[in-house]
mmCIF file of C-alpha atoms in Angstrom:
data_model
loop_
_atom_site.group_PDB
_atom_site.id
_atom_site.type_symbol
_atom_site.label_atom_id
_atom_site.label_comp_id
_atom_site.label_asym_id
_atom_site.label_seq_id
_atom_site.Cartn_x
_atom_site.Cartn_y
_atom_site.Cartn_z
ATOM 1 C CA MET A 1 21.584 11.100 2.314
ATOM 2 C CA ASP A 2 21.672 7.335 3.053
ATOM 3 C CA LEU A 3 18.659 5.048 3.323
ATOM 4 C CA PHE A 4 18.478 5.301 7.105
ATOM 5 C CA ASP A 5 18.180 9.091 6.862
ATOM 6 C CA LEU A 6 15.518 8.745 4.185
ATOM 7 C CA LEU A 7 13.457 6.390 6.343
ATOM 8 C CA GLU A 8 13.666 8.734 9.331
ATOM 9 C CA GLN A 9 12.671 11.661 7.162
ATOM 10 C CA ASN A 10 9.638 9.749 5.851
ATOM 11 C CA GLN A 11 8.609 8.953 9.425
ATOM 12 C CA ALA A 12 8.970 12.567 10.513
ATOM 13 C CA ASN A 13 7.077 13.987 7.557
ATOM 14 C CA LYS A 14 3.785 12.068 7.715
ATOM 15 C CA ASP A 15 1.850 15.316 7.520
ATOM 16 C CA LYS A 16 3.577 16.255 4.275
ATOM 17 C CA ILE A 17 2.752 12.839 2.855
ATOM 18 C CA LYS A 18 -0.894 13.344 3.767
ATOM 19 C CA GLU A 19 -0.855 16.738 2.055
ATOM 20 C CA SER A 20 0.376 15.049 -1.114
ATOM 21 C CA GLU A 21 -2.838 12.947 -0.973
ATOM 22 C CA LEU A 22 -1.053 9.609 -0.567
ATOM 23 C CA THR A 23 -3.362 6.940 0.822
ATOM 24 C CA ARG A 24 -2.349 5.002 3.911
ATOM 25 C CA GLY A 25 -1.704 1.966 1.721
ATOM 26 C CA GLU A 26 0.543 3.999 -0.578
ATOM 27 C CA TYR A 27 2.445 5.317 2.435
ATOM 28 C CA ILE A 28 2.989 1.737 3.661
ATOM 29 C CA ARG A 29 4.185 0.675 0.224
ATOM 30 C CA LEU A 30 6.626 3.618 0.227
ATOM 31 C CA ASN A 31 8.098 2.473 3.528
ATOM 32 C CA SER A 32 8.166 -1.111 2.255
ATOM 33 C CA TYR A 33 10.106 0.085 -0.773
ATOM 34 C CA VAL A 34 12.639 1.878 1.391
ATOM 35 C CA GLY A 35 12.900 -1.181 3.628
ATOM 36 C CA SER A 36 13.438 -3.449 0.659
ATOM 37 C CA ARG A 37 16.173 -1.128 -0.631
ATOM 38 C CA MET A 38 17.859 -1.327 2.767
ATOM 39 C CA ASN A 39 17.511 -5.100 2.704
ATOM 40 C CA THR A 40 19.040 -5.183 -0.769
ATOM 41 C CA ASP A 41 22.049 -3.195 0.448
ATOM 42 C CA PHE A 42 22.531 -5.584 3.354
ATOM 43 C CA ARG A 43 22.409 -8.561 0.992
ATOM 44 C CA ILE A 44 24.957 -6.940 -1.322
ATOM 45 C CA LYS A 45 27.317 -6.333 1.587
ATOM 46 C CA ASN A 46 26.765 -9.892 2.786
ATOM 47 C CA LYS A 47 27.594 -11.284 -0.652
ATOM 48 C CA GLU A 48 30.813 -9.269 -0.735
ATOM 49 C CA THR A 49 31.799 -10.773 2.613
ATOM 50 C CA ILE A 50 31.030 -14.296 1.439
ATOM 51 C CA LYS A 51 33.147 -13.790 -1.661
ATOM 52 C CA ASP A 52 36.139 -13.465 0.647
ATOM 53 C CA ASN A 53 35.602 -17.026 1.738
ATOM 54 C CA LYS A 54 34.525 -19.337 -1.092
ATOM 55 C CA LYS A 55 34.434 -22.338 1.191
ATOM 56 C CA GLU A 56 31.889 -20.732 3.550
ATOM 57 C CA LYS A 57 29.777 -19.689 0.576
ATOM 58 C CA SER A 58 29.716 -23.248 -0.725
ATOM 59 C CA ILE A 59 28.632 -24.590 2.665
ATOM 60 C CA SER A 60 25.886 -21.938 2.906
ATOM 61 C CA GLU A 61 24.524 -22.762 -0.538
ATOM 62 C CA ASP A 62 24.451 -26.488 0.289
ATOM 63 C CA ILE A 63 22.413 -25.818 3.436
ATOM 64 C CA VAL A 64 19.928 -23.648 1.505
ATOM 65 C CA LYS A 65 19.648 -26.263 -1.227
ATOM 66 C CA ILE A 66 18.944 -29.092 1.228
ATOM 67 C CA THR A 67 16.330 -26.966 3.046
ATOM 68 C CA LYS A 68 14.515 -26.018 -0.180
ATOM 69 C CA GLU A 69 14.472 -29.625 -1.346
ATOM 70 C CA LYS A 70 12.934 -30.918 1.881
ATOM 71 C CA TYR A 71 10.462 -28.201 2.768
ATOM 72 C CA LEU A 72 7.680 -26.308 1.035
ATOM 73 C CA ASN A 73 8.849 -22.961 2.332
ATOM 74 C CA LEU A 74 9.656 -19.708 0.611
ATOM 75 C CA ASP A 75 12.056 -16.818 0.275
ATOM 76 C CA SER A 76 12.474 -15.158 3.667
ATOM 77 C CA ASP A 77 12.902 -11.709 2.129
ATOM 78 C CA LYS A 78 10.632 -9.518 4.277
ATOM 79 C CA SER A 79 9.450 -7.532 1.265
ATOM 80 C CA LYS A 80 7.929 -10.723 -0.192
ATOM 81 C CA GLU A 81 6.110 -11.905 2.911
ATOM 82 C CA LYS A 82 2.371 -12.626 2.757
ATOM 83 C CA LEU A 83 -0.079 -14.349 5.067
ATOM 84 C CA LEU A 84 -2.614 -16.448 3.164
ATOM 85 C CA ILE A 85 -5.768 -17.247 5.148
ATOM 86 C CA ILE A 86 -7.950 -19.868 3.473
ATOM 87 C CA ASP A 87 -11.681 -20.148 4.110
ATOM 88 C CA GLY A 88 -11.411 -23.912 4.419
ATOM 89 C CA SER A 89 -15.130 -24.611 4.636
ATOM 90 C CA SER A 90 -15.776 -22.703 1.435
ATOM 91 C CA LEU A 91 -12.944 -24.355 -0.483
ATOM 92 C CA LEU A 92 -13.758 -27.851 0.788
ATOM 93 C CA SER A 93 -17.490 -27.667 0.013
ATOM 94 C CA THR A 94 -16.890 -26.069 -3.389
ATOM 95 C CA ASN A 95 -14.615 -28.926 -4.416
ATOM 96 C CA TYR A 96 -16.943 -31.520 -2.915
ATOM 97 C CA PHE A 97 -19.935 -30.401 -4.992
ATOM 98 C CA ALA A 98 -17.812 -29.808 -8.106
ATOM 99 C CA ARG A 99 -16.588 -33.419 -8.033
ATOM 100 C CA LEU A 100 -19.862 -35.228 -7.388
ATOM 101 C CA PRO A 101 -21.049 -37.831 -9.908
ATOM 102 C CA ARG A 102 -23.923 -36.750 -12.118
ATOM 103 C CA GLN A 103 -26.326 -39.162 -10.444
ATOM 104 C CA ILE A 104 -25.960 -37.238 -7.180
ATOM 105 C CA MET A 105 -25.830 -33.766 -8.727
ATOM 106 C CA PHE A 106 -29.210 -34.269 -10.376
ATOM 107 C CA ALA A 107 -30.880 -36.308 -7.646
ATOM 108 C CA LYS A 108 -34.049 -34.707 -6.264
ATOM 109 C CA THR A 109 -34.097 -36.238 -2.786
ATOM 110 C CA ILE A 110 -31.502 -37.116 -0.158
ATOM 111 C CA GLU A 111 -32.606 -40.757 -0.403
ATOM 112 C CA GLU A 112 -31.879 -40.742 -4.135
ATOM 113 C CA LYS A 113 -28.461 -39.213 -3.479
ATOM 114 C CA GLU A 114 -27.602 -41.841 -0.875
ATOM 115 C CA LEU A 115 -28.115 -44.574 -3.467
ATOM 116 C CA HIS A 116 -25.086 -43.260 -5.364
ATOM 117 C CA TYR A 117 -22.691 -42.354 -2.535
ATOM 118 C CA ASP A 118 -20.538 -45.322 -3.551
ATOM 119 C CA LYS A 119 -19.673 -43.448 -6.762
ATOM 120 C CA ILE A 120 -18.063 -40.524 -4.888
ATOM 121 C CA LEU A 121 -14.253 -40.527 -5.022
ATOM 122 C CA GLN A 122 -13.005 -42.549 -2.053
ATOM 123 C CA THR A 123 -10.145 -44.743 -0.879
ATOM 124 C CA LYS A 124 -10.229 -48.527 -1.096
ATOM 125 C CA ASP A 125 -11.266 -48.464 2.572
ATOM 126 C CA GLY A 126 -14.300 -46.298 1.807
ATOM 127 C CA ILE A 127 -12.980 -42.929 3.044
ATOM 128 C CA TYR A 128 -14.542 -40.128 0.972
ATOM 129 C CA THR A 129 -11.880 -37.840 -0.522
ATOM 130 C CA ASN A 130 -13.351 -35.861 -3.439
ATOM 131 C CA GLY A 131 -13.533 -32.555 -1.526
ATOM 132 C CA VAL A 132 -10.208 -32.995 0.258
ATOM 133 C CA TYR A 133 -8.537 -33.943 -3.024
ATOM 134 C CA GLY A 134 -9.679 -30.696 -4.652
ATOM 135 C CA PHE A 135 -8.784 -28.660 -1.576
ATOM 136 C CA MET A 136 -5.221 -29.981 -1.471
ATOM 137 C CA GLN A 137 -4.815 -29.464 -5.185
ATOM 138 C CA VAL A 138 -5.844 -25.798 -4.940
ATOM 139 C CA MET A 139 -3.889 -25.075 -1.749
ATOM 140 C CA LEU A 140 -0.648 -26.588 -3.056
ATOM 141 C CA SER A 141 -1.075 -24.734 -6.331
ATOM 142 C CA MET A 142 -1.427 -21.441 -4.424
ATOM 143 C CA ILE A 143 1.672 -22.220 -2.382
ATOM 144 C CA LYS A 144 3.619 -22.792 -5.587
ATOM 145 C CA GLN A 145 2.211 -19.933 -7.659
ATOM 146 C CA GLN A 146 1.309 -17.172 -5.179
ATOM 147 C CA LYS A 147 4.149 -18.002 -2.777
ATOM 148 C CA PRO A 148 2.735 -17.106 0.644
ATOM 149 C CA THR A 149 5.288 -17.191 3.445
ATOM 150 C CA HIS A 150 2.638 -17.809 6.123
ATOM 151 C CA ILE A 151 -0.593 -19.779 5.934
ATOM 152 C CA ALA A 152 -3.677 -20.618 7.995
ATOM 153 C CA VAL A 153 -6.866 -22.565 7.277
ATOM 154 C CA CYS A 154 -10.147 -21.709 9.022
ATOM 155 C CA LEU A 155 -12.989 -24.228 9.286
ATOM 156 C CA ASP A 156 -16.578 -24.386 10.526
ATOM 157 C CA SER A 157 -17.405 -27.156 12.974
ATOM 158 C CA THR A 158 -21.143 -26.634 13.505
ATOM 159 C CA ARG A 159 -23.996 -24.257 12.784
ATOM 160 C CA MET A 160 -24.685 -23.996 16.503
ATOM 161 C CA THR A 161 -22.556 -20.896 17.094
ATOM 162 C CA PHE A 162 -22.879 -17.719 19.173
ATOM 163 C CA ARG A 163 -25.067 -16.230 16.423
ATOM 164 C CA LYS A 164 -27.810 -18.727 17.340
ATOM 165 C CA LEU A 165 -28.071 -16.868 20.649
ATOM 166 C CA ILE A 166 -28.779 -13.666 18.711
ATOM 167 C CA TYR A 167 -31.256 -15.205 16.264
ATOM 168 C CA ASP A 168 -32.368 -18.796 16.655
ATOM 169 C CA ASP A 169 -33.255 -19.131 12.970
ATOM 170 C CA TYR A 170 -29.798 -18.051 11.792
ATOM 171 C CA LYS A 171 -28.874 -20.279 8.812
ATOM 172 C CA GLY A 172 -32.182 -21.989 9.441
ATOM 173 C CA THR A 173 -32.976 -22.399 5.735
ATOM 174 C CA ARG A 174 -29.862 -24.441 4.988
ATOM 175 C CA LYS A 175 -30.150 -28.157 4.342
ATOM 176 C CA PRO A 176 -28.278 -30.624 6.564
ATOM 177 C CA ILE A 177 -24.672 -31.250 5.518
ATOM 178 C CA GLU A 178 -24.404 -34.450 3.495
ATOM 179 C CA VAL A 179 -22.558 -37.257 5.287
ATOM 180 C CA PRO A 180 -19.746 -37.649 2.701
ATOM 181 C CA LEU A 181 -18.959 -33.935 3.018
ATOM 182 C CA LYS A 182 -19.277 -33.845 6.812
ATOM 183 C CA GLU A 183 -16.790 -36.692 7.173
ATOM 184 C CA GLN A 184 -14.228 -34.864 5.032
ATOM 185 C CA TYR A 185 -14.016 -31.921 7.457
ATOM 186 C CA ASP A 186 -12.351 -34.236 9.972
ATOM 187 C CA LEU A 187 -10.128 -35.766 7.302
ATOM 188 C CA LEU A 188 -9.003 -32.378 6.017
ATOM 189 C CA ARG A 189 -8.188 -31.169 9.516
ATOM 190 C CA GLU A 190 -6.166 -34.321 10.192
ATOM 191 C CA ILE A 191 -4.122 -33.995 7.002
ATOM 192 C CA LEU A 192 -3.436 -30.277 7.421
ATOM 193 C CA GLU A 193 -2.318 -30.616 11.032
ATOM 194 C CA THR A 194 -0.125 -33.591 10.148
ATOM 195 C CA ILE A 195 1.748 -31.712 7.426
ATOM 196 C CA GLY A 196 2.148 -28.628 9.618
ATOM 197 C CA VAL A 197 -0.566 -26.234 8.436
ATOM 198 C CA LYS A 198 -2.285 -24.407 11.299
ATOM 199 C CA VAL A 199 -6.049 -25.043 11.453
ATOM 200 C CA PHE A 200 -8.476 -22.794 13.334
ATOM 201 C CA ILE A 201 -11.796 -24.331 14.301
ATOM 202 C CA SER A 202 -14.183 -24.217 17.259
ATOM 203 C CA GLU A 203 -14.987 -27.412 19.080
ATOM 204 C CA PRO A 204 -18.771 -27.932 19.243
ATOM 205 C CA SER A 205 -20.183 -27.035 22.659
ATOM 206 C CA ASP A 206 -23.480 -26.583 24.451
ATOM 207 C CA ASN A 207 -22.152 -23.126 25.345
ATOM 208 C CA TYR A 208 -22.745 -21.459 21.977
ATOM 209 C CA GLU A 209 -21.251 -18.210 23.219
ATOM 210 C CA ASN A 210 -17.725 -19.529 22.623
ATOM 211 C CA VAL A 211 -18.355 -21.318 19.327
ATOM 212 C CA PHE A 212 -17.259 -19.357 16.247
ATOM 213 C CA GLU A 213 -17.412 -19.697 12.477
ATOM 214 C CA ALA A 214 -14.506 -19.931 10.047
ATOM 215 C CA ASP A 215 -14.866 -16.268 9.050
ATOM 216 C CA ASP A 216 -14.568 -15.172 12.693
ATOM 217 C CA PHE A 217 -11.183 -16.883 12.950
ATOM 218 C CA ALA A 218 -10.153 -15.427 9.585
ATOM 219 C CA GLY A 219 -11.197 -11.935 10.678
ATOM 220 C CA THR A 220 -9.345 -12.220 13.968
ATOM 221 C CA LEU A 221 -6.152 -13.407 12.280
ATOM 222 C CA ALA A 222 -6.314 -10.679 9.628
ATOM 223 C CA LYS A 223 -6.765 -7.882 12.177
ATOM 224 C CA LYS A 224 -4.152 -9.366 14.498
ATOM 225 C CA PHE A 225 -1.369 -9.544 11.926
ATOM 226 C CA GLN A 226 -2.121 -7.008 9.168
ATOM 227 C CA GLU A 227 0.118 -4.436 10.869
ATOM 228 C CA ASN A 228 3.055 -6.817 10.419
ATOM 229 C CA ILE A 229 2.428 -8.537 7.108
ATOM 230 C CA PRO A 230 0.211 -8.243 3.991
ATOM 231 C CA VAL A 231 -2.821 -10.513 4.349
ATOM 232 C CA ALA A 232 -4.822 -12.261 1.616
ATOM 233 C CA LEU A 233 -8.144 -13.966 2.441
ATOM 234 C CA TYR A 234 -9.143 -16.671 -0.051
ATOM 235 C CA THR A 235 -12.884 -17.391 -0.148
ATOM 236 C CA LYS A 236 -16.131 -17.487 -2.113
ATOM 237 C CA ASP A 237 -18.053 -15.810 0.705
ATOM 238 C CA GLU A 238 -18.806 -12.115 0.202
ATOM 239 C CA ASP A 239 -19.128 -11.640 3.982
ATOM 240 C CA TYR A 240 -15.326 -11.481 3.942
ATOM 241 C CA LEU A 241 -15.417 -8.179 2.034
ATOM 242 C CA GLN A 242 -15.963 -6.343 5.328
ATOM 243 C CA LEU A 243 -12.420 -7.423 6.281
ATOM 244 C CA VAL A 244 -10.739 -5.587 3.388
ATOM 245 C CA ASP A 245 -8.312 -3.056 4.827
ATOM 246 C CA TYR A 246 -5.202 -1.053 3.979
ATOM 247 C CA ASN A 247 -2.999 -4.178 4.221
ATOM 248 C CA THR A 248 -5.651 -6.889 3.779
ATOM 249 C CA THR A 249 -7.157 -7.999 0.475
ATOM 250 C CA VAL A 250 -9.830 -10.570 -0.283
ATOM 251 C CA TRP A 251 -9.113 -13.076 -3.028
ATOM 252 C CA MET A 252 -12.654 -13.792 -4.152
ATOM 253 C CA ASN A 253 -13.002 -17.079 -6.011
ATOM 254 C CA THR A 254 -15.729 -16.361 -8.562
ATOM 255 C CA SER A 255 -16.702 -17.163 -12.131
ATOM 256 C CA LYS A 256 -17.223 -13.398 -12.546
ATOM 257 C CA ALA A 257 -13.542 -12.544 -12.022
ATOM 258 C CA SER A 258 -12.999 -11.488 -15.638
ATOM 259 C CA SER A 259 -16.134 -9.327 -15.816
ATOM 260 C CA LEU A 260 -15.242 -7.659 -12.503
ATOM 261 C CA ALA A 261 -11.807 -6.865 -13.903
ATOM 262 C CA GLU A 262 -13.438 -5.264 -16.952
ATOM 263 C CA ILE A 263 -15.625 -3.108 -14.709
ATOM 264 C CA CYS A 264 -12.512 -1.915 -12.885
ATOM 265 C CA ASN A 265 -10.519 -1.538 -16.116
ATOM 266 C CA ILE A 266 -7.735 -3.832 -14.940
ATOM 267 C CA ASP A 267 -5.974 -6.801 -16.539
ATOM 268 C CA LEU A 268 -5.938 -9.872 -14.279
ATOM 269 C CA LYS A 269 -2.870 -11.127 -16.137
ATOM 270 C CA HIS A 270 -0.857 -8.449 -14.351
ATOM 271 C CA PHE A 271 -1.840 -9.875 -10.949
ATOM 272 C CA ASN A 272 -0.429 -13.026 -9.414
ATOM 273 C CA LEU A 273 -3.766 -14.567 -8.431
ATOM 274 C CA PRO A 274 -5.248 -18.079 -8.336
ATOM 275 C CA ASN A 275 -7.509 -19.098 -11.229
ATOM 276 C CA ASN A 276 -10.976 -17.499 -11.333
ATOM 277 C CA THR A 277 -10.049 -15.052 -8.602
ATOM 278 C CA PHE A 278 -10.643 -11.328 -8.242
ATOM 279 C CA GLU A 279 -8.669 -9.359 -5.673
ATOM 280 C CA TYR A 280 -10.688 -6.853 -3.666
ATOM 281 C CA SER A 281 -8.740 -3.931 -2.260
ATOM 282 C CA VAL A 282 -10.393 -0.931 -0.595
ATOM 283 C CA ASP A 283 -10.425 0.997 -3.889
ATOM 284 C CA LEU A 284 -11.695 -1.883 -6.026
ATOM 285 C CA LEU A 285 -14.414 -2.693 -3.509
ATOM 286 C CA LYS A 286 -15.690 0.872 -3.845
ATOM 287 C CA LYS A 287 -15.681 0.549 -7.642
ATOM 288 C CA VAL A 288 -17.548 -2.760 -7.693
ATOM 289 C CA LYS A 289 -19.924 -2.457 -4.734
ATOM 290 C CA ASN A 290 -20.084 1.335 -4.293
ATOM 291 C CA LEU A 291 -19.418 0.716 -0.608
ATOM 292 C CA LYS A 292 -16.587 0.884 1.906
ATOM 293 C CA PRO A 293 -15.569 -2.378 3.619
ATOM 294 C CA SER A 294 -17.285 -1.484 6.891
ATOM 295 C CA GLN A 295 -20.507 -0.730 4.998
ATOM 296 C CA ILE A 296 -20.812 -4.348 3.847
ATOM 297 C CA ILE A 297 -22.151 -5.030 7.342
ATOM 298 C CA ASP A 298 -24.699 -2.185 7.192
ATOM 299 C CA TYR A 299 -25.695 -3.249 3.687
ATOM 300 C CA LYS A 300 -26.575 -6.746 4.945
ATOM 301 C CA ALA A 301 -28.372 -5.213 7.917
ATOM 302 C CA ILE A 302 -30.751 -3.485 5.490
ATOM 303 C CA SER A 303 -30.885 -5.832 2.498
ATOM 304 C CA GLY A 304 -30.511 -9.076 4.451
ATOM 305 C CA ASP A 305 -28.766 -12.254 3.310
ATOM 306 C CA THR A 306 -30.863 -15.226 2.231
ATOM 307 C CA SER A 307 -27.934 -17.671 2.288
ATOM 308 C CA ASP A 308 -27.457 -17.130 6.044
ATOM 309 C CA ASN A 309 -31.149 -16.362 6.680
ATOM 310 C CA ILE A 310 -30.335 -12.860 7.914
ATOM 311 C CA PRO A 311 -33.701 -11.050 7.656
ATOM 312 C CA GLY A 312 -32.631 -7.428 7.171
ATOM 313 C CA ILE A 313 -35.498 -5.050 6.424
ATOM 314 C CA LYS A 314 -38.107 -6.876 4.394
ATOM 315 C CA GLY A 315 -38.822 -5.219 1.083
ATOM 316 C CA LEU A 316 -35.683 -3.051 0.991
ATOM 317 C CA GLY A 317 -32.913 -4.060 -1.395
ATOM 318 C CA ASP A 318 -29.878 -2.620 -3.151
ATOM 319 C CA THR A 319 -31.716 0.293 -4.750
ATOM 320 C CA THR A 320 -32.536 1.624 -1.291
ATOM 321 C CA SER A 321 -29.705 0.424 0.960
ATOM 322 C CA ILE A 322 -26.753 1.552 -1.174
ATOM 323 C CA PRO A 323 -27.939 5.166 -1.794
ATOM 324 C CA LEU A 324 -28.816 5.559 1.904
ATOM 325 C CA LEU A 325 -25.406 4.266 2.996
ATOM 326 C CA GLN A 326 -23.639 6.504 0.504
ATOM 327 C CA LYS A 327 -25.411 9.461 2.081
ATOM 328 C CA TYR A 328 -25.372 8.487 5.777
ATOM 329 C CA ASP A 329 -22.442 6.057 5.965
ATOM 330 C CA THR A 330 -23.867 3.747 8.675
ATOM 331 C CA LEU A 331 -27.127 2.148 9.760
ATOM 332 C CA GLU A 332 -26.955 4.144 12.993
ATOM 333 C CA ASP A 333 -26.720 7.437 11.122
ATOM 334 C CA ILE A 334 -29.664 6.532 8.898
ATOM 335 C CA TYR A 335 -31.833 6.065 11.980
ATOM 336 C CA LYS A 336 -30.495 9.237 13.595
ATOM 337 C CA SER A 337 -31.877 11.130 10.601
ATOM 338 C CA ILE A 338 -35.425 9.830 11.133
ATOM 339 C CA ASP A 339 -35.665 9.242 14.908
ATOM 340 C CA GLY A 340 -37.902 11.814 16.580
ATOM 341 C CA LEU A 341 -39.512 13.099 13.383
ATOM 342 C CA ASP A 342 -43.284 13.409 13.259
ATOM 343 C CA ASP A 343 -45.328 12.350 10.250
ATOM 344 C CA LYS A 344 -44.801 15.686 8.529
ATOM 345 C CA GLY A 345 -41.050 15.552 9.090
ATOM 346 C CA LEU A 346 -40.875 11.991 7.761
ATOM 347 C CA LYS A 347 -42.760 13.002 4.604
ATOM 348 C CA ILE A 348 -40.428 15.937 4.006
ATOM 349 C CA LEU A 349 -37.355 13.718 4.460
ATOM 350 C CA ALA A 350 -38.838 11.042 2.198
ATOM 351 C CA THR A 351 -39.344 13.660 -0.508
ATOM 352 C CA GLU A 352 -35.722 14.795 -0.105
ATOM 353 C CA TRP A 353 -34.540 11.206 -0.487
ATOM 354 C CA LYS A 354 -36.644 10.743 -3.603
ATOM 355 C CA ASN A 355 -35.273 13.896 -5.233
ATOM 356 C CA GLU A 356 -31.674 13.456 -4.110
ATOM 357 C CA LEU A 357 -31.227 9.668 -4.035
ATOM 358 C CA GLY A 358 -33.931 8.487 -6.400
ATOM 359 C CA ILE A 359 -35.504 6.075 -3.905
ATOM 360 C CA ARG A 360 -39.133 5.502 -3.031
ATOM 361 C CA ASN A 361 -40.446 6.228 0.444
ATOM 362 C CA PRO A 362 -39.006 3.473 2.726
ATOM 363 C CA MET A 363 -40.036 5.144 6.009
ATOM 364 C CA LYS A 364 -42.694 2.652 7.116
ATOM 365 C CA LYS A 365 -40.389 -0.307 6.572
ATOM 366 C CA LEU A 366 -37.418 1.393 8.239
ATOM 367 C CA ILE A 367 -39.480 2.226 11.309
ATOM 368 C CA SER A 368 -41.321 -1.093 11.637
ATOM 369 C CA GLU A 369 -38.195 -3.201 11.011
ATOM 370 C CA LYS A 370 -35.709 -1.212 13.111
ATOM 371 C CA GLU A 371 -35.156 -4.023 15.607
ATOM 372 C CA ASN A 372 -34.585 -6.532 12.814
ATOM 373 C CA ALA A 373 -32.110 -4.192 11.145
ATOM 374 C CA PHE A 374 -29.872 -3.889 14.201
ATOM 375 C CA MET A 375 -30.150 -7.598 14.955
ATOM 376 C CA SER A 376 -29.146 -8.312 11.362
ATOM 377 C CA LYS A 377 -26.130 -6.058 11.730
ATOM 378 C CA LYS A 378 -24.954 -8.117 14.704
ATOM 379 C CA LEU A 379 -25.404 -11.336 12.722
ATOM 380 C CA ALA A 380 -23.512 -9.972 9.718
ATOM 381 C CA THR A 381 -20.552 -8.661 11.711
ATOM 382 C CA ILE A 382 -17.504 -10.931 11.593
ATOM 383 C CA LYS A 383 -15.723 -11.148 14.939
ATOM 384 C CA THR A 384 -12.163 -9.846 14.886
ATOM 385 C CA ASP A 385 -11.315 -10.175 18.563
ATOM 386 C CA ILE A 386 -11.276 -13.891 19.418
ATOM 387 C CA ASP A 387 -8.645 -14.526 22.081
ATOM 388 C CA LEU A 388 -6.045 -16.530 20.125
ATOM 389 C CA ASP A 389 -2.715 -17.490 21.683
ATOM 390 C CA ILE A 390 -0.855 -17.413 18.379
ATOM 391 C CA THR A 391 2.141 -15.625 16.901
ATOM 392 C CA LEU A 392 3.018 -14.883 13.303
ATOM 393 C CA ASP A 393 5.889 -17.363 13.508
ATOM 394 C CA ASP A 394 3.360 -20.082 14.343
ATOM 395 C CA LEU A 395 1.845 -19.561 10.887
ATOM 396 C CA LYS A 396 5.102 -19.739 8.960
ATOM 397 C CA LEU A 397 4.845 -22.006 5.931
ATOM 398 C CA ASN A 398 7.157 -24.951 6.479
ATOM 399 C CA ILE A 399 5.613 -28.124 5.102
ATOM 400 C CA ASP A 400 7.857 -31.184 5.097
ATOM 401 C CA LYS A 401 7.467 -32.604 1.599
ATOM 402 C CA SER A 402 8.122 -36.179 2.691
ATOM 403 C CA ILE A 403 5.287 -36.043 5.258
ATOM 404 C CA LEU A 404 3.035 -34.419 2.673
ATOM 405 C CA ARG A 405 3.799 -37.214 0.217
ATOM 406 C CA GLU A 406 3.041 -39.818 2.886
ATOM 407 C CA GLN A 407 -0.370 -38.253 3.530
ATOM 408 C CA LEU A 408 -1.242 -38.020 -0.160
ATOM 409 C CA ASP A 409 -0.203 -41.645 -0.656
ATOM 410 C CA LYS A 410 -2.104 -42.755 2.457
ATOM 411 C CA TYR A 411 -5.362 -41.334 1.142
ATOM 412 C CA GLU A 412 -4.690 -42.396 -2.447
ATOM 413 C CA MET A 413 -4.250 -38.896 -3.858
ATOM 414 C CA LYS A 414 -1.012 -39.810 -5.657
ATOM 415 C CA SER A 415 -1.933 -37.835 -8.763
ATOM 416 C CA ILE A 416 -1.305 -34.584 -6.853
ATOM 417 C CA LYS A 417 2.323 -34.009 -7.734
ATOM 418 C CA ASP A 418 2.483 -30.292 -8.413
ATOM 419 C CA PHE A 419 4.367 -29.079 -5.348
#
């Protein structure tokens, strides 16, 4: 039986694969393996043909060599393809705050900070670059080490997004963005677009309905292309965990990466990941959070999220939300279990929850905060259906190194040489 027959047999016997308890991800990897074997055979045959003509082989190798020297692109072998989606706002702000002078880091007021803005890394013309410098350093390192074949960067442009129409106080507790950081969003976008990296960002508008956040673009791209290519989402934002899927992982940048690996009994050295990064798959998310990806949304609907000022149900935290979701799966199903019950029925159910789940009676809070819970679920849900006129080929990594060098020199980031 040749490889074509084997592939057809695998396609025809999906039911048998399910009976063997293979997960969908494992089934995809099986087909990928078969595909890669087919690709290997084709390459072997191609090499044999080239051997018959040494001159043609020499010309081919010269073309490949010239291309690799000029461009930051990667092996086109389909089995090695990966789409890397970077949460640009997260990476930019993280590097901005990590590279601030001590006088600003420990300042107590914005006025005190402003006195030391001149100490922030900047060009001779006064263009702030500390966040962009760190961003470029990390992105180029990932291109070299993790070798994505496709790349996209998603950015926030404003806090006045469609979620403000749902809840006016969304992100209302956040402080204004500092001027040196705000200015670097525009600089980063300019550099990335100049070197050929696709940037996704909403233009600010009085019509909030069509203004989206970085994670909405990331979610849309992941869902749009995960059928065609493995997707990795690089971020520090745990909202992204709801996007984990059979062919989509979240590369979580966290100081807890090593401890998370210990919890899951895995060795990070065996994974090709950026520094201080833990990779969340569906299985590892269940081990760490005791939740499925889709339940991250319901979890925030109940427990809330102080960083985004999502209210949730006041007074209910992890010890209540996680056991309830493990039993009922969704917020909707939790409320189906209590809707229509009289006081006696609610007491009986509360007793069952206490005995079975070990939680105290949350009935009063669930009932009084029902509207907040469902509003919070809307706020926590990342959009995955933005209308984007984009193809996978548009995201192909193909950075001209000479243009990249020009941009790094222009903004006095000459010390970045690792690409």
